[in-house]
Structure formats: structure tokens, C-alpha cells
């Protein structure tokens, strides 16, 4: 008990909070600097109305925008062991996890939901970049296996939104082991004759690009998304050459055949709806065979 913490600090936070609220009314675009009314910005799914810059969004915003009438069921994710390597860099891994969990309210960098998309039951997996850079550790790997099993059990297409800096280094080899595991999970979906659609969002890099994010039947990318394996500087230093303008961006990858289409966020639901309906129609005879 002392007057500094009990009296001065609460008063100070009150003053600070007061100052924050007017700022929150406006959002400044990270790309063009335009001030946008915050409510409009959220309603536009965080796409700048001036320059069309696609800012990062989390799983809830995706699910709300994609599923019919914003109705869906969040699926419970398998629990994994926290911090199996007792890892510590500048801070303990358990402390980083705790902080990310408190900030997001989620257990790890992923959310999984099932619901109707244009009348077709679909499983949607969204990686959350706001949770430790969306990094792929055991929890994300388990969640992909769970998503694949759910898709197969429900005879539903699996749609995966990737967003990650890569593997979670705090889990070392255990995070790298998720690359073959998730590859097998994706194969299970394909063997069941169900579509697996990947939407690459900003950024998708490292071990995620090297596994499940590049195994889709269809690859969609959001405009301007950074998609690649190694970073641009590392490549430039290795090959001792300057890389072309826009290298590793969605539009560049479309021109070079790495992705099938670049789709504006406002068109995402309509595009996925169309794809799912077309692909499920095509797969229906296979499904019927499997049932018989
Ligand atoms: Zn802008």
C-alpha cells in the first residue's frame, strides 16, 4: 500500500485514457497516411478506402465476413504441451505465451470454425498473425490435423487462411516437425476427394510457405500480401543480385504462376462461395462412391 500506486497511478491512467479516446475515432492508413473514420474502416474489413491497402485482420473478422449470416461454430482445438523445451531467449517462452494469450483471449495462433458458406458446409482455418506473429508451433500443427479430420467427417471443403512469420523458433525441432505432419493432414483431405483452398494473406513466410500453405488445390492471395520462403535481404545477399520491384508480393507471384488469383477482400466471400460450390459439385460423385 502506498500513495504512489493507489492514488497517483489511477489518476494518471484516467488522464491517459481520456486522451486516447479521440485518437481511436480515426485510423491512419499505414500505406497512404489517409485518416479514415474508424467505424468505416472496420466496416470495410480494414481495407483503405483511399489506396486499397489491405491491413491485417484476425480470425473473428474473417469468420464474420465469410460465413452465411455471420453464423458459425467455433471448433475446440486440441491442447498441446506448453514450452516442451523450457525455452528462454531474452524472455521465457512461457511468459511470451501468457502475454499473447491475455492479449488475444485465444490459446494459440489459430482459430477454427465450421459453418455454411453459400449453403455448403465448410471448415475454415484462420491463422492469427497478432498471436506471436502467427508462428507455427505444435498448437497450429494439431489444429490443422483437427481441421482436416473435421472436413473429412463433415464431407466439407477445407479453406485455410495463412498468416505467419514461419515456424515458432521457441519450439525448435518440434515446430519444424509440423511441416510433414500438416502435409499428411492435407493429403488426407485430398484422398477423401474434398477441396483444399488456401488464401495467402500478409505475410506468409518460412516453414508455413514450405508446407501446408503451398499445397492447395487453388491458391488465392490478398492484394499486396508478402508471400515467400526466405526474406528478400537474405536472398539478395546469397545470390548477390538486386531483386526485381514487387518481388514476393501477391501480384508478382500471380504473374509468375505461383498463385492462381489475387482477390480483393471485399470479393473474398463471393469468390470462395463460387469455388466451393463448383468444386463440391465436381466432387459429388466421388463422395457418393465413398458412401456406398
Ligand atoms: Zn491508404
PDB file of N, CA and C and ligand atoms in Angstrom, residues 29-34 36 48-53, ligand 1:
ATOM      1  N   UNK A  29      -4.058   5.308 -42.332  1.00  0.00           N
ATOM      2  CA  UNK A  29      -3.638   4.211 -43.217  1.00  0.00           C
ATOM      3  C   UNK A  29      -2.119   4.071 -43.191  1.00  0.00           C
ATOM      4  N   UNK A  30      -1.666   2.826 -43.009  1.00  0.00           N
ATOM      5  CA  UNK A  30      -0.221   2.578 -42.925  1.00  0.00           C
ATOM      6  C   UNK A  30       0.452   2.807 -44.269  1.00  0.00           C
ATOM      7  N   UNK A  31      -0.320   2.745 -45.344  1.00  0.00           N
ATOM      8  CA  UNK A  31       0.279   2.855 -46.661  1.00  0.00           C
ATOM      9  C   UNK A  31       0.251   4.281 -47.204  1.00  0.00           C
ATOM     10  N   UNK A  32      -0.926   4.937 -47.197  1.00  0.00           N
ATOM     11  CA  UNK A  32      -1.010   6.265 -47.819  1.00  0.00           C
ATOM     12  C   UNK A  32      -1.135   7.390 -46.798  1.00  0.00           C
ATOM     13  N   UNK A  33      -1.331   7.036 -45.519  1.00  0.00           N
ATOM     14  CA  UNK A  33      -1.399   8.066 -44.487  1.00  0.00           C
ATOM     15  C   UNK A  33      -2.754   8.744 -44.356  1.00  0.00           C
ATOM     16  N   UNK A  34      -3.707   8.362 -45.167  1.00  0.00           N
ATOM     17  CA  UNK A  34      -5.055   8.950 -45.125  1.00  0.00           C
ATOM     18  C   UNK A  34      -5.726   8.662 -43.783  1.00  0.00           C
ATOM     19  N   UNK A  36      -8.927   7.775 -41.778  1.00  0.00           N
ATOM     20  CA  UNK A  36     -10.221   7.169 -42.091  1.00  0.00           C
ATOM     21  C   UNK A  36     -11.010   7.042 -40.792  1.00  0.00           C
ATOM     22  N   UNK A  48      -8.188   0.129 -46.883  1.00  0.00           N
ATOM     23  CA  UNK A  48      -8.197   1.583 -47.006  1.00  0.00           C
ATOM     24  C   UNK A  48      -9.097   2.029 -48.162  1.00  0.00           C
ATOM     25  N   UNK A  49      -9.985   2.987 -47.873  1.00  0.00           N
ATOM     26  CA  UNK A  49     -10.911   3.436 -48.919  1.00  0.00           C
ATOM     27  C   UNK A  49     -10.200   4.337 -49.926  1.00  0.00           C
ATOM     28  N   UNK A  50      -9.024   4.813 -49.555  1.00  0.00           N
ATOM     29  CA  UNK A  50      -8.294   5.710 -50.451  1.00  0.00           C
ATOM     30  C   UNK A  50      -7.329   4.965 -51.378  1.00  0.00           C
ATOM     31  N   UNK A  51      -6.503   4.054 -50.813  1.00  0.00           N
ATOM     32  CA  UNK A  51      -5.473   3.404 -51.645  1.00  0.00           C
ATOM     33  C   UNK A  51      -5.660   1.890 -51.750  1.00  0.00           C
ATOM     34  N   UNK A  52      -6.697   1.345 -51.117  1.00  0.00           N
ATOM     35  CA  UNK A  52      -6.991  -0.088 -51.192  1.00  0.00           C
ATOM     36  C   UNK A  52      -5.985  -0.965 -50.440  1.00  0.00           C
ATOM     37  N   UNK A  53      -5.208  -0.364 -49.556  1.00  0.00           N
ATOM     38  CA  UNK A  53      -4.270  -1.152 -48.762  1.00  0.00           C
ATOM     39  C   UNK A  53      -5.039  -2.118 -47.858  1.00  0.00           C
TER      40      UNK A  53
HETATM   41 ZN1  LIG B   1      -4.435   4.037 -47.755  1.00  0.00          ZN
END
